[in-house]
Amino acid sequence: MQVGFVGLGKMGGNMVQRLLAGGHQVVAFDRNQDVVRELAAKGATPCSSVAEMVSRLSSPRVIWLMVPSGNPTQETLNEVASHLQKDDVIIDGGNSMFKDSMRRGKELADRGIQFVDCGTSGGVWGLKNGYCMMIGGDPAVLKRIEPIFKTLAPENGYAFVGPSGAGHYVKMVHNGIEYGLMQAYGEGFEILHHSQFNLNLPQIAKVWNHASVVRSWLLELAQDALERDPNLDRIKGYVEDSGEGRWTVLEAIDHNVPAPIITLSLFERFHSRRPESFSAKVLAALRNEFGGHAVKAASK
């Protein structure tokens, strides 16, 4: 198939390479023209603007967006859509909020443009292993563009999960679960790290990856990281979040679903960004006030 592709970052660039390897024709654009030239050398058709990209595509056009969620996605979608015609398709493969995808699907449908929201997982390893894709949209449209998903995903690695918004909803919860899994691994390895036994963490991660009930790809990645840097001395314990964990917690609240693990894992990410906890200062002060417990002086 012929595919227009906007957003050639770490994931987007690798996805383009996988599409090219699968025999698709990719017309590529990114504001960073250096990455456009790099992919052109690998077979993509380079473009210097969205308008040029659209002009190089045959109708009905299929354009994949792989840009950060929020305003960048909205602005890019608006620009792309301004050049499109009836029955053209926009695929949002980023981590957009599902309510935004529902709205975008309706607004574009009113203009005769088809919208597909595709939650995409696989990270930088997707080029080699393929991408897990959770896809929302009109079933007839999805069937028409299915060759794209067959190329990007491994066997059984994609699913049509519902109408517009459903794909990003499923990916949102997927990422919420990811938060909880990562937090559990982090806490477990911290206990091991502080053990009196001087344990070999890379060795433990490796043995757990063989027939253990806690084996997983995340644990394999933990093993890789620990083998390179057993005490993770080169990494600061500062953990960002890109929004999906927050949205999952809010959705749990809206539906009265208890989700303490995902919620606490999100809050732990907040905690990682604070150089010093004011709440801990309050606790120390209270212990001193009611029990005369010693406090440590703050460093100047």
PDB file of C-alpha atoms in Angstrom:
ATOM      1  CA  MET A   1       0.000   0.000   0.000  1.00  0.00           C
ATOM      2  CA  GLN A   2       0.903   3.652  -0.317  1.00  0.00           C
ATOM      3  CA  VAL A   3       1.079   5.418   3.060  1.00  0.00           C
ATOM      4  CA  GLY A   4       1.809   8.999   4.041  1.00  0.00           C
ATOM      5  CA  PHE A   5       3.675   9.191   7.333  1.00  0.00           C
ATOM      6  CA  VAL A   6       4.029  12.256   9.578  1.00  0.00           C
ATOM      7  CA  GLY A   7       6.321  12.067  12.604  1.00  0.00           C
ATOM      8  CA  LEU A   8       9.625  10.245  12.187  1.00  0.00           C
ATOM      9  CA  GLY A   9      10.892  10.072  15.752  1.00  0.00           C
ATOM     10  CA  LYS A  10      12.170   6.963  17.517  1.00  0.00           C
ATOM     11  CA  MET A  11       8.981   4.963  16.966  1.00  0.00           C
ATOM     12  CA  GLY A  12       7.754   6.642  13.798  1.00  0.00           C
ATOM     13  CA  GLY A  13      11.061   6.257  12.001  1.00  0.00           C
ATOM     14  CA  ASN A  14      11.260   2.571  12.863  1.00  0.00           C
ATOM     15  CA  MET A  15       7.674   2.027  11.755  1.00  0.00           C
ATOM     16  CA  VAL A  16       8.479   3.568   8.387  1.00  0.00           C
ATOM     17  CA  GLN A  17      11.428   1.198   8.027  1.00  0.00           C
ATOM     18  CA  ARG A  18       9.233  -1.801   8.831  1.00  0.00           C
ATOM     19  CA  LEU A  19       6.644  -0.658   6.286  1.00  0.00           C
ATOM     20  CA  LEU A  20       9.339  -0.243   3.632  1.00  0.00           C
ATOM     21  CA  ALA A  21      10.712  -3.706   4.400  1.00  0.00           C
ATOM     22  CA  GLY A  22       7.168  -5.031   3.970  1.00  0.00           C
ATOM     23  CA  GLY A  23       6.941  -3.646   0.444  1.00  0.00           C
ATOM     24  CA  HIS A  24       4.807  -0.576   1.132  1.00  0.00           C
ATOM     25  CA  GLN A  25       5.467   2.801  -0.465  1.00  0.00           C
ATOM     26  CA  VAL A  26       5.961   5.413   2.250  1.00  0.00           C
ATOM     27  CA  VAL A  27       5.765   9.157   1.593  1.00  0.00           C
ATOM     28  CA  ALA A  28       7.425  10.679   4.643  1.00  0.00           C
ATOM     29  CA  PHE A  29       7.384  14.108   6.312  1.00  0.00           C
ATOM     30  CA  ASP A  30       8.840  15.500   9.521  1.00  0.00           C
ATOM     31  CA  ARG A  31       9.742  19.039  10.540  1.00  0.00           C
ATOM     32  CA  ASN A  32      13.234  17.664  11.128  1.00  0.00           C
ATOM     33  CA  GLN A  33      14.408  17.252   7.558  1.00  0.00           C
ATOM     34  CA  ASP A  34      17.514  15.353   8.655  1.00  0.00           C
ATOM     35  CA  VAL A  35      15.434  12.316   9.605  1.00  0.00           C
ATOM     36  CA  VAL A  36      13.470  12.672   6.368  1.00  0.00           C
ATOM     37  CA  ARG A  37      16.722  12.425   4.418  1.00  0.00           C
ATOM     38  CA  GLU A  38      17.838   9.421   6.482  1.00  0.00           C
ATOM     39  CA  LEU A  39      14.658   7.527   5.634  1.00  0.00           C
ATOM     40  CA  ALA A  40      14.808   8.639   2.017  1.00  0.00           C
ATOM     41  CA  ALA A  41      18.150   6.839   1.819  1.00  0.00           C
ATOM     42  CA  LYS A  42      16.309   3.696   2.960  1.00  0.00           C
ATOM     43  CA  GLY A  43      13.569   3.985   0.339  1.00  0.00           C
ATOM     44  CA  ALA A  44      10.982   6.459   1.601  1.00  0.00           C
ATOM     45  CA  THR A  45       9.750   9.299  -0.605  1.00  0.00           C
ATOM     46  CA  PRO A  46      10.900  12.514   1.118  1.00  0.00           C
ATOM     47  CA  CYS A  47       8.690  15.598   1.500  1.00  0.00           C
ATOM     48  CA  SER A  48       9.396  19.071   2.821  1.00  0.00           C
ATOM     49  CA  SER A  49       5.800  19.892   3.778  1.00  0.00           C
ATOM     50  CA  VAL A  50       2.442  18.323   4.568  1.00  0.00           C
ATOM     51  CA  ALA A  51       0.998  19.757   1.372  1.00  0.00           C
ATOM     52  CA  GLU A  52       3.727  18.125  -0.689  1.00  0.00           C
ATOM     53  CA  MET A  53       3.175  14.802   1.066  1.00  0.00           C
ATOM     54  CA  VAL A  54      -0.561  14.847   0.354  1.00  0.00           C
ATOM     55  CA  SER A  55       0.051  15.802  -3.292  1.00  0.00           C
ATOM     56  CA  ARG A  56       2.262  12.748  -3.747  1.00  0.00           C
ATOM     57  CA  LEU A  57      -0.402  10.323  -2.496  1.00  0.00           C
ATOM     58  CA  SER A  58      -3.041   8.688  -4.668  1.00  0.00           C
ATOM     59  CA  SER A  59      -6.708   8.844  -3.648  1.00  0.00           C
ATOM     60  CA  PRO A  60      -8.103   7.550  -1.402  1.00  0.00           C
ATOM     61  CA  ARG A  61      -5.132   8.603   0.712  1.00  0.00           C
ATOM     62  CA  VAL A  62      -3.964   6.957   3.928  1.00  0.00           C
ATOM     63  CA  ILE A  63      -1.889   9.095   6.309  1.00  0.00           C
ATOM     64  CA  TRP A  64      -0.397   7.888   9.577  1.00  0.00           C
ATOM     65  CA  LEU A  65       0.343  10.431  12.330  1.00  0.00           C
ATOM     66  CA  MET A  66       2.995   9.551  14.905  1.00  0.00           C
ATOM     67  CA  VAL A  67       3.388  12.755  16.921  1.00  0.00           C
ATOM     68  CA  PRO A  68       3.078  13.635  20.644  1.00  0.00           C
ATOM     69  CA  SER A  69      -0.449  13.685  22.069  1.00  0.00           C
ATOM     70  CA  GLY A  70      -2.388  16.843  22.823  1.00  0.00           C
ATOM     71  CA  ASN A  71      -1.818  20.044  20.863  1.00  0.00           C
ATOM     72  CA  PRO A  72       0.877  18.603  18.551  1.00  0.00           C
ATOM     73  CA  THR A  73      -1.526  15.883  17.389  1.00  0.00           C
ATOM     74  CA  GLN A  74      -4.438  18.297  17.033  1.00  0.00           C
ATOM     75  CA  GLU A  75      -2.417  20.862  15.088  1.00  0.00           C
ATOM     76  CA  THR A  76      -0.933  18.217  12.799  1.00  0.00           C
ATOM     77  CA  LEU A  77      -4.310  16.599  12.240  1.00  0.00           C
ATOM     78  CA  ASN A  78      -5.869  19.958  11.379  1.00  0.00           C
ATOM     79  CA  GLU A  79      -3.124  20.709   8.872  1.00  0.00           C
ATOM     80  CA  VAL A  80      -3.304  17.288   7.237  1.00  0.00           C
ATOM     81  CA  ALA A  81      -7.106  17.268   7.097  1.00  0.00           C
ATOM     82  CA  SER A  82      -7.173  20.669   5.396  1.00  0.00           C
ATOM     83  CA  HIS A  83      -5.617  19.011   2.327  1.00  0.00           C
ATOM     84  CA  LEU A  84      -7.734  15.842   2.276  1.00  0.00           C
ATOM     85  CA  GLN A  85     -10.859  14.761   0.428  1.00  0.00           C
ATOM     86  CA  LYS A  86     -13.798  12.428   0.973  1.00  0.00           C
ATOM     87  CA  ASP A  87     -12.837   8.831   1.873  1.00  0.00           C
ATOM     88  CA  ASP A  88      -9.230   9.715   2.740  1.00  0.00           C
ATOM     89  CA  VAL A  89      -8.035   8.138   6.008  1.00  0.00           C
ATOM     90  CA  ILE A  90      -6.107   9.586   8.949  1.00  0.00           C
ATOM     91  CA  ILE A  91      -4.567   7.121  11.422  1.00  0.00           C
ATOM     92  CA  ASP A  92      -3.445   8.472  14.800  1.00  0.00           C
ATOM     93  CA  GLY A  93      -0.872   6.010  16.145  1.00  0.00           C
ATOM     94  CA  GLY A  94       0.165   8.128  19.128  1.00  0.00           C
ATOM     95  CA  ASN A  95      -1.068   8.092  22.720  1.00  0.00           C
ATOM     96  CA  SER A  96      -4.018  10.445  22.363  1.00  0.00           C
ATOM     97  CA  MET A  97      -6.702  10.712  25.027  1.00  0.00           C
ATOM     98  CA  PHE A  98      -9.588   8.472  23.915  1.00  0.00           C
ATOM     99  CA  LYS A  99     -12.176  11.237  24.327  1.00  0.00           C
ATOM    100  CA  ASP A 100     -10.174  13.377  21.894  1.00  0.00           C
ATOM    101  CA  SER A 101     -10.185  10.482  19.446  1.00  0.00           C
ATOM    102  CA  MET A 102     -13.954  10.084  19.757  1.00  0.00           C
ATOM    103  CA  ARG A 103     -14.391  13.786  19.025  1.00  0.00           C
ATOM    104  CA  ARG A 104     -11.935  13.759  16.143  1.00  0.00           C
ATOM    105  CA  GLY A 105     -13.626  10.744  14.611  1.00  0.00           C
ATOM    106  CA  LYS A 106     -16.986  12.500  14.601  1.00  0.00           C
ATOM    107  CA  GLU A 107     -15.640  15.820  13.333  1.00  0.00           C
ATOM    108  CA  LEU A 108     -13.742  14.203  10.472  1.00  0.00           C
ATOM    109  CA  ALA A 109     -16.678  11.938   9.591  1.00  0.00           C
ATOM    110  CA  ASP A 110     -18.830  15.045   9.161  1.00  0.00           C
ATOM    111  CA  ARG A 111     -16.345  16.113   6.472  1.00  0.00           C
ATOM    112  CA  GLY A 112     -16.283  12.683   4.842  1.00  0.00           C
ATOM    113  CA  ILE A 113     -12.782  11.889   6.112  1.00  0.00           C
ATOM    114  CA  GLN A 114     -12.214   8.565   7.868  1.00  0.00           C
ATOM    115  CA  PHE A 115     -10.423   8.461  11.226  1.00  0.00           C
ATOM    116  CA  VAL A 116      -8.676   5.507  12.849  1.00  0.00           C
ATOM    117  CA  ASP A 117      -7.186   5.578  16.347  1.00  0.00           C
ATOM    118  CA  CYS A 118      -4.416   3.034  16.785  1.00  0.00           C
ATOM    119  CA  GLY A 119      -2.893   2.522  20.210  1.00  0.00           C
ATOM    120  CA  THR A 120       0.644   1.344  19.492  1.00  0.00           C
ATOM    121  CA  SER A 121       2.982  -0.531  21.829  1.00  0.00           C
ATOM    122  CA  GLY A 122       6.437  -1.908  21.193  1.00  0.00           C
ATOM    123  CA  GLY A 123       8.785   0.993  21.772  1.00  0.00           C
ATOM    124  CA  VAL A 124      12.154   1.097  20.070  1.00  0.00           C
ATOM    125  CA  TRP A 125      12.104  -2.703  19.715  1.00  0.00           C
ATOM    126  CA  GLY A 126       9.149  -2.617  17.327  1.00  0.00           C
ATOM    127  CA  LEU A 127      11.297  -2.486  14.205  1.00  0.00           C
ATOM    128  CA  LYS A 128      12.641  -5.943  14.971  1.00  0.00           C
ATOM    129  CA  ASN A 129       9.765  -7.538  16.909  1.00  0.00           C
ATOM    130  CA  GLY A 130       6.745  -5.750  15.461  1.00  0.00           C
ATOM    131  CA  TYR A 131       4.173  -3.571  17.192  1.00  0.00           C
ATOM    132  CA  CYS A 132       1.141  -4.495  19.270  1.00  0.00           C
ATOM    133  CA  MET A 133      -1.741  -2.397  17.931  1.00  0.00           C
ATOM    134  CA  MET A 134      -5.189  -1.742  19.390  1.00  0.00           C
ATOM    135  CA  ILE A 135      -7.328  -0.220  16.652  1.00  0.00           C
ATOM    136  CA  GLY A 136     -10.574   1.754  16.675  1.00  0.00           C
ATOM    137  CA  GLY A 137     -12.645   2.908  13.728  1.00  0.00           C
ATOM    138  CA  ASP A 138     -15.134   1.889  11.056  1.00  0.00           C
ATOM    139  CA  PRO A 139     -14.785  -1.874  10.353  1.00  0.00           C
ATOM    140  CA  ALA A 140     -15.037  -1.392   6.566  1.00  0.00           C
ATOM    141  CA  VAL A 141     -12.238   1.189   6.609  1.00  0.00           C
ATOM    142  CA  LEU A 142     -10.100  -0.949   8.879  1.00  0.00           C
ATOM    143  CA  LYS A 143     -10.466  -3.899   6.509  1.00  0.00           C
ATOM    144  CA  ARG A 144      -9.388  -1.741   3.583  1.00  0.00           C
ATOM    145  CA  ILE A 145      -6.165  -0.639   5.269  1.00  0.00           C
ATOM    146  CA  GLU A 146      -5.473  -3.927   7.070  1.00  0.00           C
ATOM    147  CA  PRO A 147      -2.287  -4.672   5.047  1.00  0.00           C
ATOM    148  CA  ILE A 148      -0.575  -1.849   6.962  1.00  0.00           C
ATOM    149  CA  PHE A 149      -1.343  -3.460  10.311  1.00  0.00           C
ATOM    150  CA  LYS A 150      -0.324  -6.906   9.061  1.00  0.00           C
ATOM    151  CA  THR A 151       3.103  -5.528   8.191  1.00  0.00           C
ATOM    152  CA  LEU A 152       3.642  -3.528  11.361  1.00  0.00           C
ATOM    153  CA  ALA A 153       2.451  -6.194  13.808  1.00  0.00           C
ATOM    154  CA  PRO A 154       3.736  -9.686  14.528  1.00  0.00           C
ATOM    155  CA  GLU A 155       1.318 -12.591  14.094  1.00  0.00           C
ATOM    156  CA  ASN A 156      -1.790 -12.014  16.271  1.00  0.00           C
ATOM    157  CA  GLY A 157      -0.344  -8.637  17.239  1.00  0.00           C
ATOM    158  CA  TYR A 158      -3.241  -6.366  16.255  1.00  0.00           C
ATOM    159  CA  ALA A 159      -6.965  -6.243  16.933  1.00  0.00           C
ATOM    160  CA  PHE A 160      -9.927  -4.127  15.843  1.00  0.00           C
ATOM    161  CA  VAL A 161     -11.407  -3.335  19.255  1.00  0.00           C
ATOM    162  CA  GLY A 162     -14.308  -0.982  18.533  1.00  0.00           C
ATOM    163  CA  PRO A 163     -15.366   2.409  17.105  1.00  0.00           C
ATOM    164  CA  SER A 164     -13.335   5.615  17.185  1.00  0.00           C
ATOM    165  CA  GLY A 165     -11.796   6.069  20.616  1.00  0.00           C
ATOM    166  CA  ALA A 166     -11.784   2.383  21.535  1.00  0.00           C
ATOM    167  CA  GLY A 167      -8.237   1.842  20.298  1.00  0.00           C
ATOM    168  CA  HIS A 168      -6.786   4.603  22.434  1.00  0.00           C
ATOM    169  CA  TYR A 169      -8.976   3.555  25.382  1.00  0.00           C
ATOM    170  CA  VAL A 170      -7.513   0.047  25.345  1.00  0.00           C
ATOM    171  CA  LYS A 171      -3.982   1.447  24.978  1.00  0.00           C
ATOM    172  CA  MET A 172      -4.620   3.804  27.906  1.00  0.00           C
ATOM    173  CA  VAL A 173      -5.497   0.913  30.216  1.00  0.00           C
ATOM    174  CA  HIS A 174      -2.568  -1.090  28.794  1.00  0.00           C
ATOM    175  CA  ASN A 175      -0.237   1.704  29.907  1.00  0.00           C
ATOM    176  CA  GLY A 176      -1.895   1.923  33.303  1.00  0.00           C
ATOM    177  CA  ILE A 177      -1.164  -1.768  33.819  1.00  0.00           C
ATOM    178  CA  GLU A 178       2.403  -1.132  32.666  1.00  0.00           C
ATOM    179  CA  TYR A 179       2.789   1.457  35.448  1.00  0.00           C
ATOM    180  CA  GLY A 180       1.822  -1.130  38.066  1.00  0.00           C
ATOM    181  CA  LEU A 181       4.101  -3.831  36.673  1.00  0.00           C
ATOM    182  CA  MET A 182       7.091  -1.510  36.505  1.00  0.00           C
ATOM    183  CA  GLN A 183       6.500  -0.278  40.049  1.00  0.00           C
ATOM    184  CA  ALA A 184       6.351  -3.837  41.400  1.00  0.00           C
ATOM    185  CA  TYR A 185       9.627  -4.731  39.712  1.00  0.00           C
ATOM    186  CA  GLY A 186      11.211  -1.525  40.993  1.00  0.00           C
ATOM    187  CA  GLU A 187      10.168  -2.163  44.583  1.00  0.00           C
ATOM    188  CA  GLY A 188      11.227  -5.811  44.465  1.00  0.00           C
ATOM    189  CA  PHE A 189      14.679  -4.995  43.159  1.00  0.00           C
ATOM    190  CA  GLU A 190      15.076  -2.227  45.746  1.00  0.00           C
ATOM    191  CA  ILE A 191      14.438  -4.750  48.532  1.00  0.00           C
ATOM    192  CA  LEU A 192      17.036  -7.056  46.976  1.00  0.00           C
ATOM    193  CA  HIS A 193      19.460  -4.141  46.582  1.00  0.00           C
ATOM    194  CA  HIS A 194      19.299  -3.348  50.301  1.00  0.00           C
ATOM    195  CA  SER A 195      19.536  -6.977  51.401  1.00  0.00           C
ATOM    196  CA  GLN A 196      22.235  -8.126  53.819  1.00  0.00           C
ATOM    197  CA  PHE A 197      23.182 -10.843  51.319  1.00  0.00           C
ATOM    198  CA  ASN A 198      25.029  -8.682  48.742  1.00  0.00           C
ATOM    199  CA  LEU A 199      22.905 -10.195  45.985  1.00  0.00           C
ATOM    200  CA  ASN A 200      23.813 -10.214  42.305  1.00  0.00           C
ATOM    201  CA  LEU A 201      20.825  -8.414  40.770  1.00  0.00           C
ATOM    202  CA  PRO A 202      21.631  -9.180  37.108  1.00  0.00           C
ATOM    203  CA  GLN A 203      21.931 -12.854  38.005  1.00  0.00           C
ATOM    204  CA  ILE A 204      18.575 -12.824  39.812  1.00  0.00           C
ATOM    205  CA  ALA A 205      16.838 -11.039  36.949  1.00  0.00           C
ATOM    206  CA  LYS A 206      18.279 -13.608  34.556  1.00  0.00           C
ATOM    207  CA  VAL A 207      17.153 -16.647  36.555  1.00  0.00           C
ATOM    208  CA  TRP A 208      13.688 -15.154  37.046  1.00  0.00           C
ATOM    209  CA  ASN A 209      13.408 -14.894  33.270  1.00  0.00           C
ATOM    210  CA  HIS A 210      13.559 -18.691  32.967  1.00  0.00           C
ATOM    211  CA  ALA A 211      10.290 -20.459  33.889  1.00  0.00           C
ATOM    212  CA  SER A 212       9.464 -18.085  36.775  1.00  0.00           C
ATOM    213  CA  VAL A 213       5.889 -16.874  37.134  1.00  0.00           C
ATOM    214  CA  VAL A 214       7.167 -13.271  37.162  1.00  0.00           C
ATOM    215  CA  ARG A 215       9.124 -13.580  33.890  1.00  0.00           C
ATOM    216  CA  SER A 216       8.222 -10.999  31.263  1.00  0.00           C
ATOM    217  CA  TRP A 217       9.649  -8.746  28.575  1.00  0.00           C
ATOM    218  CA  LEU A 218       9.870  -5.937  31.133  1.00  0.00           C
ATOM    219  CA  LEU A 219      11.964  -8.205  33.338  1.00  0.00           C
ATOM    220  CA  GLU A 220      14.201  -9.014  30.352  1.00  0.00           C
ATOM    221  CA  LEU A 221      14.724  -5.278  29.897  1.00  0.00           C
ATOM    222  CA  ALA A 222      15.487  -4.939  33.609  1.00  0.00           C
ATOM    223  CA  GLN A 223      18.065  -7.709  33.243  1.00  0.00           C
ATOM    224  CA  ASP A 224      19.684  -5.886  30.302  1.00  0.00           C
ATOM    225  CA  ALA A 225      19.837  -2.606  32.239  1.00  0.00           C
ATOM    226  CA  LEU A 226      21.280  -4.263  35.364  1.00  0.00           C
ATOM    227  CA  GLU A 227      23.906  -6.152  33.387  1.00  0.00           C
ATOM    228  CA  ARG A 228      25.143  -2.864  31.916  1.00  0.00           C
ATOM    229  CA  ASP A 229      25.014  -0.989  35.243  1.00  0.00           C
ATOM    230  CA  PRO A 230      24.416  -3.309  38.258  1.00  0.00           C
ATOM    231  CA  ASN A 231      23.717  -0.466  40.692  1.00  0.00           C
ATOM    232  CA  LEU A 232      22.150   1.851  38.084  1.00  0.00           C
ATOM    233  CA  ASP A 233      24.665   4.485  39.131  1.00  0.00           C
ATOM    234  CA  ARG A 234      24.364   6.303  35.811  1.00  0.00           C
ATOM    235  CA  ILE A 235      20.595   6.804  36.121  1.00  0.00           C
ATOM    236  CA  LYS A 236      18.751   9.405  38.182  1.00  0.00           C
ATOM    237  CA  GLY A 237      15.580   8.050  39.791  1.00  0.00           C
ATOM    238  CA  TYR A 238      13.343  10.640  38.130  1.00  0.00           C
ATOM    239  CA  VAL A 239      10.320   9.144  36.382  1.00  0.00           C
ATOM    240  CA  GLU A 240       8.038  11.098  34.054  1.00  0.00           C
ATOM    241  CA  ASP A 241       4.555  10.077  32.940  1.00  0.00           C
ATOM    242  CA  SER A 242       3.054  10.784  29.538  1.00  0.00           C
ATOM    243  CA  GLY A 243      -0.584  10.942  30.626  1.00  0.00           C
ATOM    244  CA  GLU A 244      -2.047   7.483  30.126  1.00  0.00           C
ATOM    245  CA  GLY A 245      -1.621   6.466  33.762  1.00  0.00           C
ATOM    246  CA  ARG A 246      -3.461   9.601  34.921  1.00  0.00           C
ATOM    247  CA  TRP A 247      -6.247   8.992  32.422  1.00  0.00           C
ATOM    248  CA  THR A 248      -6.589   5.376  33.562  1.00  0.00           C
ATOM    249  CA  VAL A 249      -6.942   6.466  37.191  1.00  0.00           C
ATOM    250  CA  LEU A 250      -9.538   9.099  36.272  1.00  0.00           C
ATOM    251  CA  GLU A 251     -11.470   6.525  34.251  1.00  0.00           C
ATOM    252  CA  ALA A 252     -11.404   4.137  37.223  1.00  0.00           C
ATOM    253  CA  ILE A 253     -12.809   6.904  39.423  1.00  0.00           C
ATOM    254  CA  ASP A 254     -15.534   7.723  36.881  1.00  0.00           C
ATOM    255  CA  HIS A 255     -16.660   4.073  36.863  1.00  0.00           C
ATOM    256  CA  ASN A 256     -16.155   3.425  40.604  1.00  0.00           C
ATOM    257  CA  VAL A 257     -13.527   0.780  39.850  1.00  0.00           C
ATOM    258  CA  PRO A 258     -10.974   0.261  42.629  1.00  0.00           C
ATOM    259  CA  ALA A 259      -7.513   0.504  41.069  1.00  0.00           C
ATOM    260  CA  PRO A 260      -5.123   1.042  44.010  1.00  0.00           C
ATOM    261  CA  ILE A 261      -2.018  -0.463  42.385  1.00  0.00           C
ATOM    262  CA  ILE A 262      -2.161   1.662  39.230  1.00  0.00           C
ATOM    263  CA  THR A 263      -3.044   4.754  41.296  1.00  0.00           C
ATOM    264  CA  LEU A 264      -0.178   4.297  43.735  1.00  0.00           C
ATOM    265  CA  SER A 265       2.283   3.572  40.936  1.00  0.00           C
ATOM    266  CA  LEU A 266       1.313   6.897  39.361  1.00  0.00           C
ATOM    267  CA  PHE A 267       1.794   8.692  42.686  1.00  0.00           C
ATOM    268  CA  GLU A 268       5.212   7.060  43.102  1.00  0.00           C
ATOM    269  CA  ARG A 269       6.234   8.653  39.808  1.00  0.00           C
ATOM    270  CA  PHE A 270       5.239  12.021  41.253  1.00  0.00           C
ATOM    271  CA  HIS A 271       7.276  11.212  44.356  1.00  0.00           C
ATOM    272  CA  SER A 272      10.371  10.428  42.260  1.00  0.00           C
ATOM    273  CA  ARG A 273      10.482  14.009  40.981  1.00  0.00           C
ATOM    274  CA  ARG A 274      10.661  15.712  44.363  1.00  0.00           C
ATOM    275  CA  PRO A 275      14.155  16.519  45.648  1.00  0.00           C
ATOM    276  CA  GLU A 276      12.771  16.554  49.191  1.00  0.00           C
ATOM    277  CA  SER A 277       9.346  15.644  50.529  1.00  0.00           C
ATOM    278  CA  PHE A 278       7.546  18.380  52.455  1.00  0.00           C
ATOM    279  CA  SER A 279       5.077  15.805  53.805  1.00  0.00           C
ATOM    280  CA  ALA A 280       8.020  13.871  55.292  1.00  0.00           C
ATOM    281  CA  LYS A 281       9.149  17.100  56.976  1.00  0.00           C
ATOM    282  CA  VAL A 282       5.674  17.449  58.495  1.00  0.00           C
ATOM    283  CA  LEU A 283       5.832  13.856  59.762  1.00  0.00           C
ATOM    284  CA  ALA A 284       9.250  14.453  61.324  1.00  0.00           C
ATOM    285  CA  ALA A 285       8.029  17.669  62.946  1.00  0.00           C
ATOM    286  CA  LEU A 286       4.952  15.972  64.405  1.00  0.00           C
ATOM    287  CA  ARG A 287       6.958  13.089  65.852  1.00  0.00           C
ATOM    288  CA  ASN A 288       9.213  15.648  67.481  1.00  0.00           C
ATOM    289  CA  GLU A 289       6.279  17.674  68.788  1.00  0.00           C
ATOM    290  CA  PHE A 290       4.262  14.867  70.373  1.00  0.00           C
ATOM    291  CA  GLY A 291       7.022  12.447  71.364  1.00  0.00           C
ATOM    292  CA  GLY A 292      10.188  14.436  71.486  1.00  0.00           C
ATOM    293  CA  HIS A 293      11.702  12.240  68.788  1.00  0.00           C
ATOM    294  CA  ALA A 294      14.936  13.554  67.328  1.00  0.00           C
ATOM    295  CA  VAL A 295      14.928  15.338  63.989  1.00  0.00           C
ATOM    296  CA  LYS A 296      17.736  15.696  61.487  1.00  0.00           C
ATOM    297  CA  ALA A 297      18.777  19.226  60.613  1.00  0.00           C
ATOM    298  CA  ALA A 298      18.213  20.313  57.011  1.00  0.00           C
ATOM    299  CA  SER A 299      21.389  20.819  55.023  1.00  0.00           C
ATOM    300  CA  LYS A 300      22.040  24.410  53.904  1.00  0.00           C
TER     301      LYS A 300
END
